[in-house]
Amino acid sequence: MNILRIIASMNPASGGPCQGIRNSIPELKKLGVHNEVVCLDDPTAAYLKEDKFTIHALASGKGPWCYSSRLMPWLLQNIQRFDIIIVHGLWLYPSYALTKAIKLLKNKPKLKGKQVFHIPKVFIMPHGMLDPYFQEDSGRRLKAIRNWCYWKVIENKVINNADGLLFTCETELILARKPFRPYNPKKEINVGYGIKKPPLYNSKMKDAFLKLCPTLNGDSYILFLSRIHEKKGVDLLLKAFSMQLNKKPNRTGLLSKLIIAGPGIDSPYGLKMREIVNNDPALKENVIFTGLLLGDAKWGAYYGCEAFILPSHQENFGIAVAEALACSRPVLISDKVNIWQEIEDAGAGIVKTNSLEGVTGLIEAWQQMPATEKTSMQLNAKGLFEKSYTSAAATLELYRAITE
């Protein structure tokens, strides 16, 4: 079986979907499935050099729609080689281009009433991009109107003409039904999501991480590792952390520093977050921005933290959450992370609302938790990962869904 993955970018800084592709392809290979990826990246990009599967990088897409004049000709020439196509993400040119390319092939003259060209099955993986948050958030009103118009003209055809939609969890599947009409997918399938098991801890990981955080000085820390973006609730996290630091008596019971790691540190929002820290003496002393962490430095950050925190306003799955669980680290998350129920049921973390009160509650609950309960939560975290979020388990579900 041959599968084509279509995605706007394989840049790790673009978020979780490209990492999900990297996690699943080796597992599918074990099942005898050949995968190729077509993306709109610079073919000389350094982040493409370590991948061991075929990537057709057609040059960077133009503008916010990621338009590429090279994509449509490539699709028309190549898609007949594949049995299945999976499009990762929505609202961009690649999903539109595929829909148009398939329509063109279907409209070709038939031979004795039969389709001359092989038309592969098409599945769309929205990766949370149909979440009502994007239509309801007060800061996205113009974008919500744009999305509604785009849906009426283009995206409803992408969704409703596909052979099925693939969701990373049941919550995502249910939420996707709410924001747009007409919404009539042929199939809705919860295939789950997973990551590769992390490498076993070694001292090189610690050294690589501490090299980027020389001011940590051996202190314990809570880790935020994600894009520095308003959707992730970083502003709430800093406000809540500042409130705890400035409590009287000062810092009672608060022994951990806060590490904020991830891309976006130089974005307008990221610069605003750094300004907040620089203008608050307590935060400036206890918050460290690292930028994007990769390889040993990333795993060193996970293994070295007390707990992982993500107070997101919307999180489809949260690969970083699964990575923390895999490293036996409890996760402190909002109830807008779509796998929150599974985490709470497993006793693998603490869940609160995505509000200042909720994020403050996360920090306080972790501070006040007895050491024995923290240890138990570490074991539960690893157990939940092994049961539900390994790439092997998720890939098997994907394989079954697309081969039915």
mmCIF file of C-alpha atoms in Angstrom:
data_model
loop_
_atom_site.group_PDB
_atom_site.id
_atom_site.type_symbol
_atom_site.label_atom_id
_atom_site.label_comp_id
_atom_site.label_asym_id
_atom_site.label_seq_id
_atom_site.Cartn_x
_atom_site.Cartn_y
_atom_site.Cartn_z
ATOM 1 C CA MET A 1 0.000 0.000 0.000
ATOM 2 C CA ASN A 2 1.213 3.493 -0.885
ATOM 3 C CA ILE A 3 0.129 6.543 1.106
ATOM 4 C CA LEU A 4 0.695 10.186 0.262
ATOM 5 C CA ARG A 5 0.684 12.746 3.061
ATOM 6 C CA ILE A 6 -0.049 16.358 2.106
ATOM 7 C CA ILE A 7 0.890 19.137 4.512
ATOM 8 C CA ALA A 8 1.743 22.812 4.194
ATOM 9 C CA SER A 9 5.024 22.501 6.085
ATOM 10 C CA MET A 10 7.225 19.903 7.758
ATOM 11 C CA ASN A 11 8.957 22.574 9.825
ATOM 12 C CA PRO A 12 8.918 21.437 13.500
ATOM 13 C CA ALA A 13 8.281 25.031 14.527
ATOM 14 C CA SER A 14 4.916 24.930 12.718
ATOM 15 C CA GLY A 15 3.371 22.699 15.379
ATOM 16 C CA GLY A 16 2.284 19.127 16.010
ATOM 17 C CA PRO A 17 0.896 17.786 12.692
ATOM 18 C CA CYS A 18 4.304 17.380 11.040
ATOM 19 C CA GLN A 19 5.596 15.616 14.145
ATOM 20 C CA GLY A 20 2.611 13.288 14.003
ATOM 21 C CA ILE A 21 3.604 12.370 10.453
ATOM 22 C CA ARG A 22 7.174 11.702 11.557
ATOM 23 C CA ASN A 23 5.900 9.491 14.379
ATOM 24 C CA SER A 24 3.503 7.385 12.325
ATOM 25 C CA ILE A 25 5.489 6.720 9.143
ATOM 26 C CA PRO A 26 8.074 4.370 10.762
ATOM 27 C CA GLU A 27 5.251 2.412 12.399
ATOM 28 C CA LEU A 28 3.345 2.131 9.121
ATOM 29 C CA LYS A 29 6.509 0.899 7.446
ATOM 30 C CA LYS A 30 6.480 -2.049 9.860
ATOM 31 C CA LEU A 31 3.034 -2.886 8.478
ATOM 32 C CA GLY A 32 4.329 -2.859 4.910
ATOM 33 C CA VAL A 33 2.993 0.590 4.067
ATOM 34 C CA HIS A 34 5.065 2.989 1.958
ATOM 35 C CA ASN A 35 4.634 6.703 2.725
ATOM 36 C CA GLU A 36 5.670 9.828 0.873
ATOM 37 C CA VAL A 37 5.121 13.450 1.863
ATOM 38 C CA VAL A 38 4.549 16.469 -0.343
ATOM 39 C CA CYS A 39 4.924 19.848 1.338
ATOM 40 C CA LEU A 40 5.521 23.507 0.601
ATOM 41 C CA ASP A 41 8.953 23.880 2.160
ATOM 42 C CA ASP A 42 12.303 25.014 0.881
ATOM 43 C CA PRO A 43 13.933 21.745 -0.272
ATOM 44 C CA THR A 44 17.251 22.888 1.246
ATOM 45 C CA ALA A 45 15.728 23.385 4.722
ATOM 46 C CA ALA A 46 17.895 21.823 7.433
ATOM 47 C CA TYR A 47 14.904 20.262 9.229
ATOM 48 C CA LEU A 48 14.241 17.989 6.233
ATOM 49 C CA LYS A 49 17.685 16.410 6.149
ATOM 50 C CA GLU A 50 17.248 13.885 8.964
ATOM 51 C CA ASP A 51 13.992 12.342 7.728
ATOM 52 C CA LYS A 52 14.422 8.838 6.313
ATOM 53 C CA PHE A 53 11.285 8.807 4.186
ATOM 54 C CA THR A 54 10.623 10.521 0.860
ATOM 55 C CA ILE A 55 9.680 14.182 1.095
ATOM 56 C CA HIS A 56 8.810 16.197 -2.000
ATOM 57 C CA ALA A 57 9.468 19.785 -0.910
ATOM 58 C CA LEU A 58 8.170 22.010 -3.702
ATOM 59 C CA ALA A 59 9.464 25.377 -2.384
ATOM 60 C CA SER A 60 7.862 27.609 0.211
ATOM 61 C CA GLY A 61 4.199 28.469 -0.181
ATOM 62 C CA LYS A 62 3.281 32.103 -0.736
ATOM 63 C CA GLY A 63 1.189 34.197 1.598
ATOM 64 C CA PRO A 64 -1.111 33.107 4.430
ATOM 65 C CA TRP A 65 -2.889 30.643 2.101
ATOM 66 C CA CYS A 66 0.419 28.872 1.299
ATOM 67 C CA TYR A 67 -0.214 29.040 -2.428
ATOM 68 C CA SER A 68 2.168 27.161 -4.710
ATOM 69 C CA SER A 69 1.982 27.060 -8.501
ATOM 70 C CA ARG A 70 3.977 23.815 -8.374
ATOM 71 C CA LEU A 71 1.572 21.804 -6.261
ATOM 72 C CA MET A 72 -1.299 21.251 -8.685
ATOM 73 C CA PRO A 73 0.928 19.964 -11.550
ATOM 74 C CA TRP A 74 2.727 17.686 -9.088
ATOM 75 C CA LEU A 75 -0.549 16.258 -7.806
ATOM 76 C CA LEU A 76 -1.956 15.652 -11.294
ATOM 77 C CA GLN A 77 1.218 13.834 -12.246
ATOM 78 C CA ASN A 78 1.653 11.782 -9.071
ATOM 79 C CA ILE A 79 -1.497 11.043 -7.104
ATOM 80 C CA GLN A 80 -2.361 8.024 -9.237
ATOM 81 C CA ARG A 81 0.678 6.264 -7.720
ATOM 82 C CA PHE A 82 -1.022 6.179 -4.329
ATOM 83 C CA ASP A 83 -3.794 4.111 -2.828
ATOM 84 C CA ILE A 84 -4.618 6.586 -0.083
ATOM 85 C CA ILE A 85 -4.038 10.297 0.452
ATOM 86 C CA ILE A 86 -4.143 11.936 3.876
ATOM 87 C CA VAL A 87 -4.331 15.723 4.028
ATOM 88 C CA HIS A 88 -3.067 17.182 7.291
ATOM 89 C CA GLY A 89 -4.718 20.473 8.186
ATOM 90 C CA LEU A 90 -7.324 22.766 6.669
ATOM 91 C CA TRP A 91 -7.882 26.356 5.500
ATOM 92 C CA LEU A 92 -4.834 26.326 3.214
ATOM 93 C CA TYR A 93 -4.148 25.871 -0.491
ATOM 94 C CA PRO A 94 -2.951 22.216 -0.294
ATOM 95 C CA SER A 95 -6.386 20.810 0.643
ATOM 96 C CA TYR A 96 -8.072 22.918 -2.038
ATOM 97 C CA ALA A 97 -5.485 21.874 -4.642
ATOM 98 C CA LEU A 98 -6.040 18.184 -3.951
ATOM 99 C CA THR A 99 -9.820 18.521 -4.180
ATOM 100 C CA LYS A 100 -9.469 20.332 -7.507
ATOM 101 C CA ALA A 101 -6.905 17.841 -8.856
ATOM 102 C CA ILE A 102 -9.167 14.867 -8.088
ATOM 103 C CA LYS A 103 -12.134 16.624 -9.676
ATOM 104 C CA LEU A 104 -10.087 17.202 -12.829
ATOM 105 C CA LEU A 105 -9.079 13.528 -12.986
ATOM 106 C CA LYS A 106 -12.644 12.341 -12.438
ATOM 107 C CA ASN A 107 -13.867 14.557 -15.274
ATOM 108 C CA LYS A 108 -11.426 13.060 -17.761
ATOM 109 C CA PRO A 109 -13.124 11.043 -20.537
ATOM 110 C CA LYS A 110 -13.978 7.490 -19.465
ATOM 111 C CA LEU A 111 -13.118 4.347 -21.455
ATOM 112 C CA LYS A 112 -16.121 2.086 -21.969
ATOM 113 C CA GLY A 113 -17.828 3.792 -19.051
ATOM 114 C CA LYS A 114 -14.932 3.137 -16.688
ATOM 115 C CA GLN A 115 -12.645 5.641 -15.043
ATOM 116 C CA VAL A 116 -9.330 5.730 -16.885
ATOM 117 C CA PHE A 117 -7.409 7.270 -14.046
ATOM 118 C CA HIS A 118 -6.903 5.659 -10.654
ATOM 119 C CA ILE A 119 -8.505 7.822 -7.978
ATOM 120 C CA PRO A 120 -7.090 7.172 -4.493
ATOM 121 C CA LYS A 121 -9.141 7.351 -1.328
ATOM 122 C CA VAL A 122 -8.843 10.704 0.421
ATOM 123 C CA PHE A 123 -8.893 11.295 4.165
ATOM 124 C CA ILE A 124 -8.700 14.662 5.898
ATOM 125 C CA MET A 125 -7.056 15.032 9.304
ATOM 126 C CA PRO A 126 -8.160 18.445 10.648
ATOM 127 C CA HIS A 127 -5.808 18.454 13.668
ATOM 128 C CA GLY A 128 -8.267 20.546 15.674
ATOM 129 C CA MET A 129 -8.842 23.129 12.949
ATOM 130 C CA LEU A 130 -12.622 22.604 13.137
ATOM 131 C CA ASP A 131 -12.714 23.441 16.837
ATOM 132 C CA PRO A 132 -15.428 26.000 17.762
ATOM 133 C CA TYR A 133 -12.774 28.052 19.600
ATOM 134 C CA PHE A 134 -11.554 29.524 16.332
ATOM 135 C CA GLN A 135 -15.050 30.839 15.527
ATOM 136 C CA GLU A 136 -16.023 31.903 19.048
ATOM 137 C CA ASP A 137 -12.908 33.594 20.436
ATOM 138 C CA SER A 138 -13.536 37.341 20.769
ATOM 139 C CA GLY A 139 -10.115 38.189 19.365
ATOM 140 C CA ARG A 140 -10.804 36.331 16.110
ATOM 141 C CA ARG A 141 -14.035 37.936 14.905
ATOM 142 C CA LEU A 142 -12.744 39.016 11.499
ATOM 143 C CA LYS A 143 -11.000 35.675 11.024
ATOM 144 C CA ALA A 144 -14.209 33.890 12.004
ATOM 145 C CA ILE A 145 -16.117 35.765 9.282
ATOM 146 C CA ARG A 146 -13.355 34.957 6.815
ATOM 147 C CA ASN A 147 -13.478 31.270 7.761
ATOM 148 C CA TRP A 148 -17.267 31.144 7.398
ATOM 149 C CA CYS A 149 -17.076 32.615 3.893
ATOM 150 C CA TYR A 150 -14.207 30.288 2.983
ATOM 151 C CA TRP A 151 -16.200 27.340 4.298
ATOM 152 C CA LYS A 152 -19.207 28.190 2.145
ATOM 153 C CA VAL A 153 -17.126 28.550 -1.010
ATOM 154 C CA ILE A 154 -14.330 25.972 -0.620
ATOM 155 C CA GLU A 155 -13.823 24.081 2.608
ATOM 156 C CA ASN A 156 -17.210 22.372 2.860
ATOM 157 C CA LYS A 157 -16.395 20.611 -0.418
ATOM 158 C CA VAL A 158 -13.004 19.506 0.933
ATOM 159 C CA ILE A 159 -14.683 18.009 4.011
ATOM 160 C CA ASN A 160 -17.845 16.560 2.521
ATOM 161 C CA ASN A 161 -16.226 15.057 -0.587
ATOM 162 C CA ALA A 162 -13.466 13.240 1.300
ATOM 163 C CA ASP A 163 -13.820 9.533 2.061
ATOM 164 C CA GLY A 164 -13.497 10.265 5.756
ATOM 165 C CA LEU A 165 -12.284 12.590 8.500
ATOM 166 C CA LEU A 166 -9.632 11.366 10.923
ATOM 167 C CA PHE A 167 -9.679 12.724 14.471
ATOM 168 C CA THR A 168 -7.083 12.460 17.210
ATOM 169 C CA CYS A 169 -9.587 11.981 20.045
ATOM 170 C CA GLU A 170 -13.312 11.684 20.655
ATOM 171 C CA THR A 171 -13.607 15.234 21.976
ATOM 172 C CA GLU A 172 -12.174 16.650 18.750
ATOM 173 C CA LEU A 173 -14.636 14.580 16.714
ATOM 174 C CA ILE A 174 -17.629 15.891 18.671
ATOM 175 C CA LEU A 175 -16.492 19.531 18.670
ATOM 176 C CA ALA A 176 -15.927 19.492 14.902
ATOM 177 C CA ARG A 177 -19.673 19.105 14.332
ATOM 178 C CA LYS A 178 -20.525 22.480 15.863
ATOM 179 C CA PRO A 179 -19.133 25.488 13.971
ATOM 180 C CA PHE A 180 -20.008 25.044 10.259
ATOM 181 C CA ARG A 181 -22.854 24.070 7.925
ATOM 182 C CA PRO A 182 -23.252 22.123 5.697
ATOM 183 C CA TYR A 183 -21.163 19.569 7.591
ATOM 184 C CA ASN A 184 -21.819 16.126 6.159
ATOM 185 C CA PRO A 185 -18.641 14.031 6.180
ATOM 186 C CA LYS A 186 -18.976 10.510 4.807
ATOM 187 C CA LYS A 187 -17.176 9.087 7.847
ATOM 188 C CA GLU A 188 -15.948 10.431 11.183
ATOM 189 C CA ILE A 189 -13.226 8.234 12.664
ATOM 190 C CA ASN A 190 -11.392 8.626 15.967
ATOM 191 C CA VAL A 191 -7.980 7.136 15.204
ATOM 192 C CA GLY A 192 -6.220 8.520 18.269
ATOM 193 C CA TYR A 193 -2.750 9.983 18.245
ATOM 194 C CA GLY A 194 0.605 8.939 19.581
ATOM 195 C CA ILE A 195 4.297 9.629 19.794
ATOM 196 C CA LYS A 196 7.431 7.568 19.653
ATOM 197 C CA LYS A 197 8.704 6.442 23.012
ATOM 198 C CA PRO A 198 11.298 8.939 24.169
ATOM 199 C CA PRO A 199 14.930 7.916 24.441
ATOM 200 C CA LEU A 200 15.999 6.706 27.868
ATOM 201 C CA TYR A 201 17.380 9.416 30.078
ATOM 202 C CA ASN A 202 21.100 10.071 30.041
ATOM 203 C CA SER A 203 23.326 12.810 31.419
ATOM 204 C CA LYS A 204 23.910 14.329 27.965
ATOM 205 C CA MET A 205 20.260 15.398 27.951
ATOM 206 C CA LYS A 206 20.654 17.258 31.224
ATOM 207 C CA ASP A 207 23.871 18.904 30.043
ATOM 208 C CA ALA A 208 22.322 19.984 26.735
ATOM 209 C CA PHE A 209 19.350 21.542 28.505
ATOM 210 C CA LEU A 210 21.360 23.266 31.249
ATOM 211 C CA LYS A 211 23.667 24.733 28.615
ATOM 212 C CA LEU A 212 20.644 26.743 27.452
ATOM 213 C CA CYS A 213 19.613 27.611 31.017
ATOM 214 C CA PRO A 214 22.842 28.569 32.824
ATOM 215 C CA THR A 215 20.895 30.658 35.372
ATOM 216 C CA LEU A 216 18.811 27.713 36.564
ATOM 217 C CA ASN A 217 21.508 26.850 39.107
ATOM 218 C CA GLY A 218 20.086 23.446 39.964
ATOM 219 C CA ASP A 219 16.678 24.804 41.012
ATOM 220 C CA SER A 220 13.540 22.736 40.452
ATOM 221 C CA TYR A 221 11.216 23.968 37.726
ATOM 222 C CA ILE A 222 7.843 23.602 36.065
ATOM 223 C CA LEU A 223 8.040 23.315 32.287
ATOM 224 C CA PHE A 224 5.911 24.999 29.630
ATOM 225 C CA LEU A 225 6.967 23.631 26.239
ATOM 226 C CA SER A 226 4.843 24.713 23.294
ATOM 227 C CA ARG A 227 4.453 27.560 20.834
ATOM 228 C CA ILE A 228 4.494 30.934 22.567
ATOM 229 C CA HIS A 229 1.105 32.004 21.282
ATOM 230 C CA GLU A 230 -1.936 33.644 22.818
ATOM 231 C CA LYS A 231 -3.926 30.427 22.315
ATOM 232 C CA LYS A 232 -1.596 28.657 24.735
ATOM 233 C CA GLY A 233 -2.460 30.883 27.702
ATOM 234 C CA VAL A 234 1.092 32.043 28.412
ATOM 235 C CA ASP A 235 -0.185 35.410 29.662
ATOM 236 C CA LEU A 236 -2.430 33.671 32.198
ATOM 237 C CA LEU A 237 0.455 31.469 33.264
ATOM 238 C CA LEU A 238 2.720 34.461 33.914
ATOM 239 C CA LYS A 239 0.002 36.317 35.844
ATOM 240 C CA ALA A 240 -0.751 33.284 37.982
ATOM 241 C CA PHE A 241 2.939 32.592 38.586
ATOM 242 C CA SER A 242 3.539 36.230 39.534
ATOM 243 C CA MET A 243 0.682 36.089 42.037
ATOM 244 C CA GLN A 244 2.255 33.066 43.700
ATOM 245 C CA LEU A 245 5.721 34.598 43.757
ATOM 246 C CA ASN A 246 4.451 37.810 45.315
ATOM 247 C CA LYS A 247 2.339 36.173 48.010
ATOM 248 C CA LYS A 248 3.013 37.182 51.598
ATOM 249 C CA PRO A 249 5.045 35.737 53.139
ATOM 250 C CA ASN A 250 7.064 35.865 49.944
ATOM 251 C CA ARG A 251 7.284 32.598 47.931
ATOM 252 C CA THR A 252 5.887 30.441 50.734
ATOM 253 C CA GLY A 253 5.901 26.877 49.485
ATOM 254 C CA LEU A 254 6.898 27.885 45.953
ATOM 255 C CA LEU A 255 10.208 26.180 45.233
ATOM 256 C CA SER A 256 10.042 25.855 41.468
ATOM 257 C CA LYS A 257 11.095 28.191 38.713
ATOM 258 C CA LEU A 258 9.204 28.398 35.438
ATOM 259 C CA ILE A 259 10.807 27.429 32.141
ATOM 260 C CA ILE A 260 9.024 28.696 29.008
ATOM 261 C CA ALA A 261 10.334 26.800 26.002
ATOM 262 C CA GLY A 262 9.203 26.838 22.399
ATOM 263 C CA PRO A 263 9.104 28.823 19.185
ATOM 264 C CA GLY A 264 7.494 32.243 18.992
ATOM 265 C CA ILE A 265 9.721 34.023 21.470
ATOM 266 C CA ASP A 266 10.377 36.816 18.921
ATOM 267 C CA SER A 267 6.773 37.119 17.698
ATOM 268 C CA PRO A 268 4.757 40.196 18.788
ATOM 269 C CA TYR A 269 3.037 38.075 21.428
ATOM 270 C CA GLY A 270 6.320 36.521 22.534
ATOM 271 C CA LEU A 271 7.946 39.939 22.875
ATOM 272 C CA LYS A 272 4.969 41.074 24.958
ATOM 273 C CA MET A 273 5.414 38.086 27.284
ATOM 274 C CA ARG A 274 9.109 38.862 27.711
ATOM 275 C CA GLU A 275 8.220 42.461 28.505
ATOM 276 C CA ILE A 276 5.814 41.291 31.220
ATOM 277 C CA VAL A 277 8.613 39.222 32.757
ATOM 278 C CA ASN A 278 11.194 42.012 32.526
ATOM 279 C CA ASN A 279 8.838 44.479 34.239
ATOM 280 C CA ASP A 280 8.155 42.175 37.199
ATOM 281 C CA PRO A 281 11.233 41.657 39.431
ATOM 282 C CA ALA A 282 9.921 38.382 40.862
ATOM 283 C CA LEU A 283 9.174 36.974 37.400
ATOM 284 C CA LYS A 284 12.476 38.201 36.019
ATOM 285 C CA GLU A 285 14.297 36.234 38.710
ATOM 286 C CA ASN A 286 12.268 33.051 38.316
ATOM 287 C CA VAL A 287 11.185 32.729 34.661
ATOM 288 C CA ILE A 288 13.542 31.565 31.913
ATOM 289 C CA PHE A 289 12.797 31.659 28.169
ATOM 290 C CA THR A 290 14.788 29.118 26.164
ATOM 291 C CA GLY A 291 13.394 29.324 22.638
ATOM 292 C CA LEU A 292 12.802 26.155 20.617
ATOM 293 C CA LEU A 293 14.257 23.013 22.199
ATOM 294 C CA LEU A 294 15.234 20.037 20.083
ATOM 295 C CA GLY A 295 16.926 16.683 20.606
ATOM 296 C CA ASP A 296 18.777 16.102 23.863
ATOM 297 C CA ALA A 297 17.936 19.576 25.153
ATOM 298 C CA LYS A 298 14.216 18.947 24.765
ATOM 299 C CA TRP A 299 14.308 15.582 26.503
ATOM 300 C CA GLY A 300 16.552 17.006 29.199
ATOM 301 C CA ALA A 301 13.916 19.660 29.862
ATOM 302 C CA TYR A 302 11.174 17.044 30.190
ATOM 303 C CA TYR A 303 13.090 14.602 32.362
ATOM 304 C CA GLY A 304 14.370 17.368 34.633
ATOM 305 C CA CYS A 305 11.091 19.132 35.378
ATOM 306 C CA GLU A 306 8.831 18.582 38.361
ATOM 307 C CA ALA A 307 5.722 18.865 36.200
ATOM 308 C CA PHE A 308 4.609 20.036 32.772
ATOM 309 C CA ILE A 309 2.087 22.874 32.423
ATOM 310 C CA LEU A 310 -0.122 23.874 29.486
ATOM 311 C CA PRO A 311 -3.044 26.234 30.288
ATOM 312 C CA SER A 312 -4.205 26.343 26.669
ATOM 313 C CA HIS A 313 -7.449 27.923 25.458
ATOM 314 C CA GLN A 314 -7.652 25.278 22.734
ATOM 315 C CA GLU A 315 -5.531 22.183 22.262
ATOM 316 C CA ASN A 316 -6.580 19.482 19.876
ATOM 317 C CA PHE A 317 -4.383 16.774 21.383
ATOM 318 C CA GLY A 318 -1.105 18.177 22.631
ATOM 319 C CA ILE A 319 1.938 16.214 21.516
ATOM 320 C CA ALA A 320 3.951 17.985 24.201
ATOM 321 C CA VAL A 321 1.469 16.703 26.792
ATOM 322 C CA ALA A 322 1.993 13.134 25.582
ATOM 323 C CA GLU A 323 5.776 13.630 25.588
ATOM 324 C CA ALA A 324 5.649 14.765 29.204
ATOM 325 C CA LEU A 325 3.543 11.747 30.166
ATOM 326 C CA ALA A 326 6.036 9.495 28.374
ATOM 327 C CA CYS A 327 8.794 10.917 30.575
ATOM 328 C CA SER A 328 6.732 10.132 33.716
ATOM 329 C CA ARG A 329 5.955 13.789 34.320
ATOM 330 C CA PRO A 330 2.554 14.858 35.674
ATOM 331 C CA VAL A 331 0.757 17.380 33.492
ATOM 332 C CA LEU A 332 -1.019 20.504 34.734
ATOM 333 C CA ILE A 333 -3.488 21.428 32.008
ATOM 334 C CA SER A 334 -6.669 23.322 31.229
ATOM 335 C CA ASP A 335 -9.912 21.591 30.371
ATOM 336 C CA LYS A 336 -9.523 22.899 26.822
ATOM 337 C CA VAL A 337 -6.816 20.321 26.130
ATOM 338 C CA ASN A 338 -8.972 17.720 24.423
ATOM 339 C CA ILE A 339 -7.494 14.714 26.220
ATOM 340 C CA TRP A 340 -8.043 16.248 29.667
ATOM 341 C CA GLN A 341 -10.695 13.727 30.683
ATOM 342 C CA GLU A 342 -8.421 10.769 30.037
ATOM 343 C CA ILE A 343 -5.649 12.439 32.022
ATOM 344 C CA GLU A 344 -7.898 13.264 34.949
ATOM 345 C CA ASP A 345 -9.437 9.774 34.990
ATOM 346 C CA ALA A 346 -5.969 8.192 35.030
ATOM 347 C CA GLY A 347 -4.721 10.429 37.849
ATOM 348 C CA ALA A 348 -1.889 11.535 35.572
ATOM 349 C CA GLY A 349 -2.252 15.257 36.127
ATOM 350 C CA ILE A 350 -4.323 18.159 37.401
ATOM 351 C CA VAL A 351 -7.065 19.804 35.331
ATOM 352 C CA LYS A 352 -8.577 23.274 35.841
ATOM 353 C CA THR A 353 -10.335 25.885 33.700
ATOM 354 C CA ASN A 354 -8.509 28.115 31.215
ATOM 355 C CA SER A 355 -8.901 31.194 33.406
ATOM 356 C CA LEU A 356 -6.655 33.087 35.807
ATOM 357 C CA GLU A 357 -8.403 31.356 38.682
ATOM 358 C CA GLY A 358 -7.940 28.000 37.005
ATOM 359 C CA VAL A 359 -4.243 28.442 36.224
ATOM 360 C CA THR A 360 -3.614 29.726 39.743
ATOM 361 C CA GLY A 361 -5.384 26.615 40.959
ATOM 362 C CA LEU A 362 -3.073 24.400 38.912
ATOM 363 C CA ILE A 363 0.028 25.917 40.472
ATOM 364 C CA GLU A 364 -1.381 25.909 43.998
ATOM 365 C CA ALA A 365 -2.640 22.327 43.744
ATOM 366 C CA TRP A 366 0.790 21.149 42.622
ATOM 367 C CA GLN A 367 2.547 23.162 45.356
ATOM 368 C CA GLN A 368 0.365 21.699 48.072
ATOM 369 C CA MET A 369 0.375 18.094 46.852
ATOM 370 C CA PRO A 370 2.215 15.713 49.191
ATOM 371 C CA ALA A 371 5.371 14.112 47.821
ATOM 372 C CA THR A 372 3.810 10.650 47.916
ATOM 373 C CA GLU A 373 0.932 11.792 45.696
ATOM 374 C CA LYS A 374 3.353 13.421 43.272
ATOM 375 C CA THR A 375 5.238 10.146 42.996
ATOM 376 C CA SER A 376 2.001 8.264 42.396
ATOM 377 C CA MET A 377 1.040 10.767 39.699
ATOM 378 C CA GLN A 378 4.396 10.199 37.966
ATOM 379 C CA LEU A 379 3.665 6.476 37.750
ATOM 380 C CA ASN A 380 0.150 7.150 36.491
ATOM 381 C CA ALA A 381 1.513 9.472 33.812
ATOM 382 C CA LYS A 382 3.813 6.815 32.391
ATOM 383 C CA GLY A 383 1.062 4.199 32.611
ATOM 384 C CA LEU A 384 -1.399 6.346 30.669
ATOM 385 C CA PHE A 385 1.153 6.982 27.948
ATOM 386 C CA GLU A 386 1.953 3.291 27.550
ATOM 387 C CA LYS A 387 -1.726 2.408 27.396
ATOM 388 C CA SER A 388 -3.049 5.113 25.096
ATOM 389 C CA TYR A 389 -0.514 7.375 23.427
ATOM 390 C CA THR A 390 2.292 5.348 21.888
ATOM 391 C CA SER A 391 2.760 5.849 18.153
ATOM 392 C CA ALA A 392 2.489 2.060 17.631
ATOM 393 C CA ALA A 393 -1.008 1.919 19.117
ATOM 394 C CA ALA A 394 -2.240 5.054 17.329
ATOM 395 C CA THR A 395 -0.762 3.995 13.987
ATOM 396 C CA LEU A 396 -2.505 0.631 14.187
ATOM 397 C CA GLU A 397 -5.819 2.441 14.666
ATOM 398 C CA LEU A 398 -5.013 4.663 11.688
ATOM 399 C CA TYR A 399 -4.145 1.648 9.545
ATOM 400 C CA ARG A 400 -7.390 -0.099 10.415
ATOM 401 C CA ALA A 401 -9.437 3.015 9.701
ATOM 402 C CA ILE A 402 -8.051 3.724 6.248
ATOM 403 C CA THR A 403 -8.020 0.104 5.077
ATOM 404 C CA GLU A 404 -11.608 -0.805 5.969
#
